[in-house]
PDB file of C-alpha atoms and ligand atoms in Angstrom:
ATOM      1  CA  MET A1360       0.073  -0.055  -0.024  1.00 39.00           C
ATOM      2  CA  LEU A1361       1.179   3.385  -0.971  1.00 45.00           C
ATOM      3  CA  TYR A1362       0.687   4.924   2.661  1.00 44.00           C
ATOM      4  CA  ALA A1363       2.207   2.010   4.375  1.00 41.00           C
ATOM      5  CA  LYS A1364       4.742   4.573   5.961  1.00 46.00           C
ATOM      6  CA  GLY A1365       2.066   6.487   7.654  1.00 46.00           C
ATOM      7  CA  CYS A1366       2.724   9.662   9.385  1.00 47.00           C
ATOM      8  CA  LEU A1367       6.085  10.866  10.768  1.00 45.00           C
ATOM      9  CA  SER A1368       7.476   7.933  12.680  1.00 47.00           C
ATOM     10  CA  LYS A1369       9.635   8.136  15.630  1.00 44.00           C
ATOM     11  CA  GLY A1370      13.138   9.500  15.224  1.00 43.00           C
ATOM     12  CA  GLU A1371      12.209  10.623  11.653  1.00 50.00           C
ATOM     13  CA  SER A1372      13.117  14.435  11.187  1.00 49.00           C
ATOM     14  CA  ALA A1373      10.325  16.756  10.191  1.00 49.00           C
ATOM     15  CA  MET A1374      12.888  18.654   8.166  1.00 65.00           C
ATOM     16  CA  TRP A1375      13.497  15.648   5.741  1.00 73.00           C
ATOM     17  CA  GLY A1376      17.288  15.995   6.057  1.00 77.00           C
ATOM     18  CA  PHE A1377      17.257  19.595   4.889  1.00 81.00           C
ATOM     19  CA  THR A1378      18.416  22.614   6.967  1.00 84.00           C
ATOM     20  CA  ALA A1379      15.692  24.233   8.956  1.00 86.00           C
ATOM     21  CA  ALA A1380      15.908  27.278   6.626  1.00 88.00           C
ATOM     22  CA  PHE A1381      15.399  25.303   3.418  1.00 89.00           C
ATOM     23  CA  SER A1382      12.654  23.154   5.014  1.00 89.00           C
ATOM     24  CA  ALA A1383      10.776  26.514   5.911  1.00 91.00           C
ATOM     25  CA  TYR A1384      11.286  27.783   2.453  1.00 92.00           C
ATOM     26  CA  LEU A1385       9.975  24.535   0.942  1.00 92.00           C
ATOM     27  CA  LEU A1386       6.989  24.612   3.253  1.00 94.00           C
ATOM     28  CA  PHE A1387       6.422  28.413   2.305  1.00 95.00           C
ATOM     29  CA  LEU A1388       6.312  27.454  -1.433  1.00 96.00           C
ATOM     30  CA  THR A1389       4.074  24.476  -0.584  1.00 96.00           C
ATOM     31  CA  ALA A1390       1.602  27.002   1.031  1.00 96.00           C
ATOM     32  CA  LEU A1391       1.820  29.364  -1.905  1.00 96.00           C
ATOM     33  CA  LEU A1392       1.258  26.456  -4.145  1.00 97.00           C
ATOM     34  CA  GLY A1393      -1.835  25.489  -2.075  1.00 97.00           C
ATOM     35  CA  LEU A1394      -3.244  29.106  -2.261  1.00 97.00           C
ATOM     36  CA  ALA A1395      -2.987  29.072  -6.022  1.00 95.00           C
ATOM     37  CA  ALA A1396      -4.519  25.543  -6.390  1.00 97.00           C
ATOM     38  CA  GLY A1397      -7.350  26.732  -4.150  1.00 97.00           C
ATOM     39  CA  SER A1398      -7.992  29.669  -6.343  1.00 93.00           C
ATOM     40  CA  PHE A1399      -8.028  27.423  -9.378  1.00 94.00           C
ATOM     41  CA  ILE A1400     -10.447  24.895  -7.939  1.00 96.00           C
ATOM     42  CA  ASN A1401     -12.640  27.470  -6.493  1.00 94.00           C
ATOM     43  CA  CYS A1402     -13.137  29.008  -9.939  1.00 91.00           C
ATOM     44  CA  ALA A1403     -13.513  25.604 -11.549  1.00 93.00           C
ATOM     45  CA  ALA A1404     -16.109  24.585  -9.001  1.00 94.00           C
ATOM     46  CA  TRP A1405     -17.998  27.749  -9.334  1.00 92.00           C
ATOM     47  CA  ARG A1406     -18.139  27.526 -13.037  1.00 91.00           C
ATOM     48  CA  LEU A1407     -19.199  23.806 -12.989  1.00 92.00           C
ATOM     49  CA  VAL A1408     -22.201  24.771 -10.640  1.00 93.00           C
ATOM     50  CA  HIS A1409     -23.208  27.681 -12.821  1.00 90.00           C
ATOM     51  CA  HIS A1410     -22.689  25.846 -16.078  1.00 90.00           C
ATOM     52  CA  GLU A1411     -19.963  28.045 -17.347  1.00 84.00           C
ATOM     53  CA  PRO A1412     -17.397  26.267 -19.551  1.00 81.00           C
ATOM     54  CA  PHE A1413     -14.168  26.178 -17.733  1.00 73.00           C
ATOM     55  CA  PHE A1414     -11.688  26.846 -20.599  1.00 70.00           C
ATOM     56  CA  ARG A1415     -14.079  28.885 -22.842  1.00 66.00           C
ATOM     57  CA  GLY A1416     -15.719  30.760 -20.041  1.00 61.00           C
ATOM     58  CA  GLY A1417     -13.553  33.858 -20.725  1.00 70.00           C
ATOM     59  CA  ARG A1418     -11.539  35.639 -17.979  1.00 78.00           C
ATOM     60  CA  SER A1419     -12.626  35.472 -14.182  1.00 83.00           C
ATOM     61  CA  HIS A1420     -15.192  38.153 -13.533  1.00 85.00           C
ATOM     62  CA  CYS A1421     -17.065  39.710 -10.559  1.00 88.00           C
ATOM     63  CA  VAL A1422     -20.367  37.783 -10.035  1.00 85.00           C
ATOM     64  CA  ALA A1423     -22.082  40.905  -9.125  1.00 88.00           C
ATOM     65  CA  CYS A1424     -21.189  43.403 -11.997  1.00 90.00           C
ATOM     66  CA  GLY A1425     -19.588  41.033 -14.466  1.00 86.00           C
ATOM     67  CA  HIS A1426     -16.385  43.132 -14.746  1.00 90.00           C
ATOM     68  CA  ALA A1427     -13.331  41.301 -15.902  1.00 89.00           C
ATOM     69  CA  LEU A1428     -10.819  40.784 -13.143  1.00 89.00           C
ATOM     70  CA  SER A1429      -7.347  42.088 -13.608  1.00 88.00           C
ATOM     71  CA  PRO A1430      -4.326  39.866 -12.392  1.00 87.00           C
ATOM     72  CA  LEU A1431      -4.090  42.419  -9.296  1.00 88.00           C
ATOM     73  CA  ASP A1432      -7.688  41.144  -8.307  1.00 88.00           C
ATOM     74  CA  LEU A1433      -6.754  37.410  -8.572  1.00 88.00           C
ATOM     75  CA  ILE A1434      -3.777  37.237  -6.131  1.00 91.00           C
ATOM     76  CA  PRO A1435      -4.960  34.513  -3.744  1.00 91.00           C
ATOM     77  CA  LEU A1436      -5.998  35.538  -0.247  1.00 90.00           C
ATOM     78  CA  LEU A1437      -4.210  39.034  -0.560  1.00 91.00           C
ATOM     79  CA  SER A1438      -6.595  40.649  -3.010  1.00 92.00           C
ATOM     80  CA  TRP A1439      -9.648  39.812  -1.028  1.00 93.00           C
ATOM     81  CA  ILE A1440      -7.934  41.119   2.325  1.00 92.00           C
ATOM     82  CA  CYS A1441      -6.559  44.389   0.582  1.00 92.00           C
ATOM     83  CA  LEU A1442      -9.903  44.991  -1.109  1.00 92.00           C
ATOM     84  CA  ARG A1443     -11.657  44.388   2.231  1.00 92.00           C
ATOM     85  CA  GLY A1444     -13.916  41.608   0.780  1.00 92.00           C
ATOM     86  CA  ARG A1445     -15.365  43.926  -1.896  1.00 93.00           C
ATOM     87  CA  CYS A1446     -15.271  44.148  -5.639  1.00 93.00           C
ATOM     88  CA  ARG A1447     -12.808  46.942  -6.790  1.00 91.00           C
ATOM     89  CA  TYR A1448     -15.372  47.884  -9.548  1.00 93.00           C
ATOM     90  CA  CYS A1449     -18.874  47.756  -8.080  1.00 93.00           C
ATOM     91  CA  GLY A1450     -17.986  47.760  -4.388  1.00 91.00           C
ATOM     92  CA  LYS A1451     -20.299  44.695  -3.894  1.00 93.00           C
ATOM     93  CA  PRO A1452     -19.281  42.152  -1.279  1.00 92.00           C
ATOM     94  CA  VAL A1453     -17.119  39.260  -2.693  1.00 91.00           C
ATOM     95  CA  SER A1454     -17.981  35.955  -0.851  1.00 90.00           C
ATOM     96  CA  ALA A1455     -15.746  34.728   1.756  1.00 91.00           C
ATOM     97  CA  ARG A1456     -15.513  31.518   0.099  1.00 92.00           C
ATOM     98  CA  TYR A1457     -12.753  32.639  -2.022  1.00 92.00           C
ATOM     99  CA  PRO A1458     -10.211  33.335   0.725  1.00 95.00           C
ATOM    100  CA  LEU A1459     -11.478  30.433   2.832  1.00 96.00           C
ATOM    101  CA  ALA A1460     -11.117  27.842  -0.141  1.00 96.00           C
ATOM    102  CA  GLU A1461      -7.718  29.245  -0.803  1.00 96.00           C
ATOM    103  CA  ALA A1462      -6.446  29.108   2.924  1.00 97.00           C
ATOM    104  CA  ALA A1463      -8.125  25.627   3.296  1.00 97.00           C
ATOM    105  CA  THR A1464      -6.183  24.241   0.210  1.00 98.00           C
ATOM    106  CA  ALA A1465      -2.881  25.574   1.465  1.00 98.00           C
ATOM    107  CA  VAL A1466      -3.473  24.005   4.872  1.00 98.00           C
ATOM    108  CA  LEU A1467      -4.291  20.701   3.266  1.00 98.00           C
ATOM    109  CA  PHE A1468      -1.051  20.963   1.121  1.00 98.00           C
ATOM    110  CA  LEU A1469       0.959  21.875   4.243  1.00 97.00           C
ATOM    111  CA  SER A1470      -0.434  18.969   6.312  1.00 97.00           C
ATOM    112  CA  ALA A1471       0.395  16.431   3.532  1.00 97.00           C
ATOM    113  CA  ALA A1472       3.892  17.889   3.176  1.00 95.00           C
ATOM    114  CA  LEU A1473       4.486  17.909   6.942  1.00 94.00           C
ATOM    115  CA  CYS A1474       3.204  14.224   7.323  1.00 93.00           C
ATOM    116  CA  PHE A1475       4.825  12.565   4.147  1.00 93.00           C
ATOM    117  CA  GLY A1476       7.743  14.946   3.393  1.00 90.00           C
ATOM    118  CA  PRO A1477       9.054  15.344  -0.075  1.00 89.00           C
ATOM    119  CA  THR A1478       7.655  12.077  -1.440  1.00 92.00           C
ATOM    120  CA  LEU A1479       5.370  10.924  -4.308  1.00 94.00           C
ATOM    121  CA  GLU A1480       2.750  10.414  -1.615  1.00 94.00           C
ATOM    122  CA  THR A1481       2.797  14.110  -0.897  1.00 96.00           C
ATOM    123  CA  VAL A1482       2.461  14.899  -4.591  1.00 97.00           C
ATOM    124  CA  GLN A1483      -0.548  12.466  -4.843  1.00 97.00           C
ATOM    125  CA  LEU A1484      -2.248  13.667  -1.707  1.00 98.00           C
ATOM    126  CA  MET A1485      -1.915  17.375  -2.930  1.00 98.00           C
ATOM    127  CA  LEU A1486      -3.641  16.504  -6.171  1.00 98.00           C
ATOM    128  CA  LEU A1487      -6.298  14.605  -4.163  1.00 98.00           C
ATOM    129  CA  ALA A1488      -6.872  17.719  -1.853  1.00 98.00           C
ATOM    130  CA  VAL A1489      -7.681  19.875  -5.042  1.00 98.00           C
ATOM    131  CA  LEU A1490     -10.283  17.492  -6.000  1.00 98.00           C
ATOM    132  CA  LEU A1491     -11.518  17.079  -2.529  1.00 98.00           C
ATOM    133  CA  MET A1492     -11.831  20.813  -2.456  1.00 98.00           C
ATOM    134  CA  GLY A1493     -13.780  20.551  -5.706  1.00 97.00           C
ATOM    135  CA  VAL A1494     -16.160  18.087  -4.181  1.00 97.00           C
ATOM    136  CA  CYS A1495     -16.603  20.158  -1.028  1.00 96.00           C
ATOM    137  CA  LEU A1496     -17.204  23.323  -2.806  1.00 96.00           C
ATOM    138  CA  THR A1497     -19.707  22.091  -5.429  1.00 95.00           C
ATOM    139  CA  ASP A1498     -21.449  20.155  -2.696  1.00 93.00           C
ATOM    140  CA  LEU A1499     -21.871  22.970  -0.361  1.00 92.00           C
ATOM    141  CA  GLU A1500     -23.242  25.304  -3.135  1.00 91.00           C
ATOM    142  CA  SER A1501     -25.568  22.986  -5.033  1.00 91.00           C
ATOM    143  CA  CYS A1502     -25.780  19.776  -2.761  1.00 90.00           C
ATOM    144  CA  VAL A1503     -24.520  17.881  -5.932  1.00 92.00           C
ATOM    145  CA  ILE A1504     -21.158  15.826  -5.969  1.00 95.00           C
ATOM    146  CA  TYR A1505     -20.102  15.865  -9.515  1.00 95.00           C
ATOM    147  CA  ASP A1506     -19.057  12.662 -11.243  1.00 96.00           C
ATOM    148  CA  ARG A1507     -16.081  14.232 -12.965  1.00 94.00           C
ATOM    149  CA  PHE A1508     -14.465  15.049  -9.670  1.00 96.00           C
ATOM    150  CA  LEU A1509     -15.215  11.427  -8.528  1.00 97.00           C
ATOM    151  CA  LEU A1510     -13.776   9.984 -12.002  1.00 98.00           C
ATOM    152  CA  LEU A1511     -10.664  12.209 -11.559  1.00 98.00           C
ATOM    153  CA  ILE A1512     -10.026  10.957  -7.856  1.00 98.00           C
ATOM    154  CA  ALA A1513     -10.243   7.228  -9.228  1.00 98.00           C
ATOM    155  CA  ALA A1514      -7.904   8.158 -12.123  1.00 98.00           C
ATOM    156  CA  LEU A1515      -5.405   9.853  -9.749  1.00 98.00           C
ATOM    157  CA  TRP A1516      -5.221   6.523  -7.741  1.00 97.00           C
ATOM    158  CA  ALA A1517      -4.871   4.653 -10.908  1.00 97.00           C
ATOM    159  CA  ALA A1518      -2.238   6.980 -12.201  1.00 97.00           C
ATOM    160  CA  PHE A1519       0.052   6.540  -9.017  1.00 97.00           C
ATOM    161  CA  LEU A1520      -0.527   2.687  -8.964  1.00 96.00           C
ATOM    162  CA  PRO A1521       2.491   1.660 -10.888  1.00 95.00           C
ATOM    163  CA  PHE A1522       4.697   3.712  -8.347  1.00 95.00           C
ATOM    164  CA  SER A1523       3.409   1.763  -5.340  1.00 92.00           C
ATOM    165  CA  PRO A1524       5.967  -0.553  -3.514  1.00 91.00           C
ATOM    166  CA  SER A1525       3.650  -3.547  -4.159  1.00 92.00           C
ATOM    167  CA  VAL A1526       1.278  -2.864  -7.038  1.00 94.00           C
ATOM    168  CA  GLN A1527      -0.745  -6.247  -6.523  1.00 95.00           C
ATOM    169  CA  GLU A1528      -1.211  -5.351  -2.794  1.00 95.00           C
ATOM    170  CA  THR A1529      -2.292  -1.732  -3.464  1.00 95.00           C
ATOM    171  CA  LEU A1530      -4.682  -2.877  -6.162  1.00 96.00           C
ATOM    172  CA  VAL A1531      -6.172  -5.721  -3.911  1.00 97.00           C
ATOM    173  CA  SER A1532      -6.301  -3.171  -0.909  1.00 96.00           C
ATOM    174  CA  GLY A1533      -7.817  -0.517  -3.248  1.00 97.00           C
ATOM    175  CA  ILE A1534     -10.643  -2.571  -4.741  1.00 97.00           C
ATOM    176  CA  ALA A1535     -11.533  -3.929  -1.245  1.00 97.00           C
ATOM    177  CA  GLY A1536     -11.550  -0.361   0.210  1.00 96.00           C
ATOM    178  CA  ALA A1537     -13.753   0.854  -2.674  1.00 97.00           C
ATOM    179  CA  PHE A1538     -16.504  -1.586  -1.970  1.00 97.00           C
ATOM    180  CA  SER A1539     -16.367  -2.207   1.749  1.00 95.00           C
ATOM    181  CA  VAL A1540     -18.311   0.860   2.770  1.00 95.00           C
ATOM    182  CA  SER A1541     -19.899   1.876  -0.474  1.00 95.00           C
ATOM    183  CA  LEU A1542     -21.619  -1.455  -1.074  1.00 95.00           C
ATOM    184  CA  PRO A1543     -23.337  -1.680   2.392  1.00 95.00           C
ATOM    185  CA  LEU A1544     -24.292   1.929   2.077  1.00 94.00           C
ATOM    186  CA  LEU A1545     -25.835   1.404  -1.486  1.00 94.00           C
ATOM    187  CA  LEU A1546     -27.819  -1.653  -0.174  1.00 94.00           C
ATOM    188  CA  LEU A1547     -28.878   0.294   2.796  1.00 93.00           C
ATOM    189  CA  THR A1548     -29.963   3.166   0.833  1.00 91.00           C
ATOM    190  CA  LEU A1549     -31.856   0.898  -1.593  1.00 92.00           C
ATOM    191  CA  PHE A1550     -33.529  -0.816   1.155  1.00 91.00           C
ATOM    192  CA  GLY A1551     -34.592   2.566   2.787  1.00 88.00           C
ATOM    193  CA  GLU A1552     -36.030   3.787  -0.549  1.00 84.00           C
ATOM    194  CA  HIS A1553     -37.807   0.745  -1.725  1.00 85.00           C
ATOM    195  CA  VAL A1554     -39.048  -0.829   1.651  1.00 87.00           C
ATOM    196  CA  LEU A1555     -39.169   2.119   4.045  1.00 84.00           C
ATOM    197  CA  HIS A1556     -39.775   4.716   1.418  1.00 79.00           C
ATOM    198  CA  ARG A1557     -37.349   7.037   3.041  1.00 80.00           C
ATOM    199  CA  GLU A1558     -34.344   8.799   1.393  1.00 76.00           C
ATOM    200  CA  MET A1559     -31.374   7.670   3.379  1.00 75.00           C
ATOM    201  CA  MET A1560     -28.285   8.932   1.458  1.00 79.00           C
ATOM    202  CA  GLY A1561     -27.276  10.699  -1.792  1.00 81.00           C
ATOM    203  CA  GLY A1562     -25.819   8.561  -4.474  1.00 88.00           C
ATOM    204  CA  GLY A1563     -23.009  11.090  -4.812  1.00 92.00           C
ATOM    205  CA  ASP A1564     -21.970  10.366  -1.181  1.00 94.00           C
ATOM    206  CA  ILE A1565     -21.953   6.656  -1.684  1.00 95.00           C
ATOM    207  CA  LYS A1566     -19.898   7.096  -4.816  1.00 97.00           C
ATOM    208  CA  LEU A1567     -17.485   9.396  -2.910  1.00 97.00           C
ATOM    209  CA  PHE A1568     -16.962   6.566  -0.277  1.00 97.00           C
ATOM    210  CA  CYS A1569     -16.311   4.208  -3.292  1.00 97.00           C
ATOM    211  CA  VAL A1570     -13.477   6.363  -4.727  1.00 98.00           C
ATOM    212  CA  LEU A1571     -11.877   7.409  -1.519  1.00 98.00           C
ATOM    213  CA  GLY A1572     -11.819   3.690  -0.611  1.00 97.00           C
ATOM    214  CA  LEU A1573      -9.287   3.097  -3.293  1.00 97.00           C
ATOM    215  CA  PHE A1574      -6.894   5.188  -1.402  1.00 97.00           C
ATOM    216  CA  LEU A1575      -7.975   4.038   2.050  1.00 97.00           C
ATOM    217  CA  GLY A1576      -8.233   0.199   1.888  1.00 95.00           C
ATOM    218  CA  TRP A1577     -11.232  -1.471   3.895  1.00 95.00           C
ATOM    219  CA  LYS A1578      -9.935  -0.686   7.525  1.00 94.00           C
ATOM    220  CA  LEU A1579      -9.372   3.022   6.810  1.00 96.00           C
ATOM    221  CA  SER A1580     -12.576   3.235   4.919  1.00 97.00           C
ATOM    222  CA  LEU A1581     -14.498   1.881   7.961  1.00 96.00           C
ATOM    223  CA  MET A1582     -12.547   4.430  10.067  1.00 96.00           C
ATOM    224  CA  THR A1583     -13.514   7.227   7.572  1.00 97.00           C
ATOM    225  CA  LEU A1584     -17.088   6.252   7.781  1.00 96.00           C
ATOM    226  CA  ILE A1585     -17.144   6.581  11.530  1.00 96.00           C
ATOM    227  CA  PHE A1586     -15.383   9.837  11.554  1.00 96.00           C
ATOM    228  CA  ALA A1587     -17.634  11.369   8.818  1.00 95.00           C
ATOM    229  CA  CYS A1588     -20.769  10.367  10.765  1.00 93.00           C
ATOM    230  CA  PHE A1589     -19.301  12.488  13.840  1.00 94.00           C
ATOM    231  CA  THR A1590     -18.191  15.143  11.487  1.00 93.00           C
ATOM    232  CA  GLY A1591     -21.583  15.201   9.595  1.00 92.00           C
ATOM    233  CA  ILE A1592     -23.362  15.566  12.861  1.00 91.00           C
ATOM    234  CA  LEU A1593     -21.040  18.296  14.006  1.00 91.00           C
ATOM    235  CA  PHE A1594     -21.522  20.241  10.638  1.00 88.00           C
ATOM    236  CA  GLY A1595     -25.386  19.649  10.979  1.00 86.00           C
ATOM    237  CA  LEU A1596     -25.193  21.280  14.392  1.00 87.00           C
ATOM    238  CA  VAL A1597     -23.070  24.273  13.313  1.00 85.00           C
ATOM    239  CA  PHE A1598     -25.072  24.931  10.107  1.00 80.00           C
ATOM    240  CA  ARG A1599     -28.524  24.130  11.304  1.00 75.00           C
ATOM    241  CA  ASN A1600     -30.069  27.378  10.316  1.00 72.00           C
ATOM    242  CA  LYS A1601     -28.447  27.495   6.839  1.00 75.00           C
ATOM    243  CA  THR A1602     -30.349  26.218   3.841  1.00 72.00           C
ATOM    244  CA  PHE A1603     -28.515  24.251   1.332  1.00 71.00           C
ATOM    245  CA  GLY A1604     -29.462  23.265  -2.132  1.00 61.00           C
ATOM    246  CA  GLY A1605     -32.292  24.963  -3.830  1.00 54.00           C
ATOM    247  CA  GLY A1606     -30.763  24.394  -7.488  1.00 53.00           C
ATOM    248  CA  GLU A1607     -30.942  21.056  -9.152  1.00 54.00           C
ATOM    249  CA  GLU A1608     -31.297  19.520  -5.718  1.00 55.00           C
ATOM    250  CA  PRO A1609     -34.402  20.272  -3.521  1.00 53.00           C
ATOM    251  CA  ALA A1610     -33.710  23.014  -0.889  1.00 52.00           C
ATOM    252  CA  GLY A1611     -33.331  21.368   2.413  1.00 58.00           C
ATOM    253  CA  ALA A1612     -30.760  18.693   1.351  1.00 72.00           C
ATOM    254  CA  PHE A1613     -27.717  18.618   3.524  1.00 80.00           C
ATOM    255  CA  PRO A1614     -24.385  18.197   1.897  1.00 89.00           C
ATOM    256  CA  PHE A1615     -22.558  15.205   3.495  1.00 91.00           C
ATOM    257  CA  GLY A1616     -19.580  15.288   1.000  1.00 94.00           C
ATOM    258  CA  PRO A1617     -17.543  18.005   3.070  1.00 95.00           C
ATOM    259  CA  ALA A1618     -17.797  15.764   6.292  1.00 95.00           C
ATOM    260  CA  VAL A1619     -16.702  12.625   4.248  1.00 96.00           C
ATOM    261  CA  CYS A1620     -13.868  14.522   2.650  1.00 97.00           C
ATOM    262  CA  LEU A1621     -12.636  15.962   5.853  1.00 97.00           C
ATOM    263  CA  ALA A1622     -12.708  12.513   7.600  1.00 97.00           C
ATOM    264  CA  ALA A1623     -10.906  10.904   4.720  1.00 98.00           C
ATOM    265  CA  TRP A1624      -8.348  13.651   4.902  1.00 98.00           C
ATOM    266  CA  VAL A1625      -7.702  13.075   8.574  1.00 97.00           C
ATOM    267  CA  VAL A1626      -7.635   9.301   8.162  1.00 97.00           C
ATOM    268  CA  LEU A1627      -5.173   9.484   5.255  1.00 97.00           C
ATOM    269  CA  LEU A1628      -2.776  11.438   7.271  1.00 96.00           C
ATOM    270  CA  PHE A1629      -3.287   9.812  10.770  1.00 95.00           C
ATOM    271  CA  GLY A1630      -5.360   6.636  10.387  1.00 94.00           C
ATOM    272  CA  ARG A1631      -2.635   4.121   9.887  1.00 91.00           C
ATOM    273  CA  PRO A1632      -0.634   5.135  13.154  1.00 91.00           C
ATOM    274  CA  LEU A1633      -4.010   5.363  15.000  1.00 92.00           C
ATOM    275  CA  LEU A1634      -4.863   1.928  13.812  1.00 90.00           C
ATOM    276  CA  ASP A1635      -1.475   0.518  14.786  1.00 89.00           C
ATOM    277  CA  TRP A1636      -1.936   2.121  18.080  1.00 90.00           C
ATOM    278  CA  TYR A1637      -5.440   0.871  18.632  1.00 87.00           C
ATOM    279  CA  PHE A1638      -4.515  -2.752  17.763  1.00 86.00           C
ATOM    280  CA  SER A1639      -1.471  -2.645  20.096  1.00 88.00           C
ATOM    281  CA  LEU A1640      -3.982  -2.308  22.998  1.00 87.00           C
ATOM    282  CA  PHE A1641      -5.037  -5.821  22.598  1.00 84.00           C
TER     283      PHE A1641
HETATM  284 ZN1  LIG B 880     -18.170  43.831  -9.238  1.00 95.00          ZN
END
């Protein structure tokens, strides 16, 4: 399995054998890359939800006045802070989702780099972080998890498969992980819909568990499910007065995708050491 190494083990330097100054410089670059990637995926997610073509949608523009944005307006985080969250041209408020998504992606990049150092795992996790941000942003805005993000997550896993220490082991673990949680959830949802006539879980959430299972294997998939339930309840309490959906999905739907993504991320970084510690108790 690609993540066999887990998080920083005892005696392993967080500085990856570089000087402290060079490590700090690398982390600074990682954060900048995260901010830029966050800005990119935020734009991609917005255009997807609003049915604007990504490459032929023209330059980025203010959603209130439509004015094309200059490069100065597009500096991640800084532009929003300097303009105090308002459009330079019409003065209307610019959603806080821009700086928040950029900062969140930078935090994901940094956490991956700190846990796995300058390795292929980190590169794969950074790419996964961008796609997970896409899932979260679209789900939060429209209560829809788009298949294209899920397909890209599966493709990302497949693309790194040849670099795994044991391809066969990673393949078996990935396939077991893909179905260990998603299949029971699918059966439970079908039972709920056809027998109890109650909607239990969105198809997008089940598919998200399936593709994340490729990275997680079956044990960590189960751990993700447990964490996601707690995170979902927490999100539900925090956002209990907010109405989601209202577009293609009925208003009142609750986006579970961000809870699943957050749980999966924590488990990808810390799940294996946590699992080892848990089994050492017996
Ligand atoms: Zn404007």
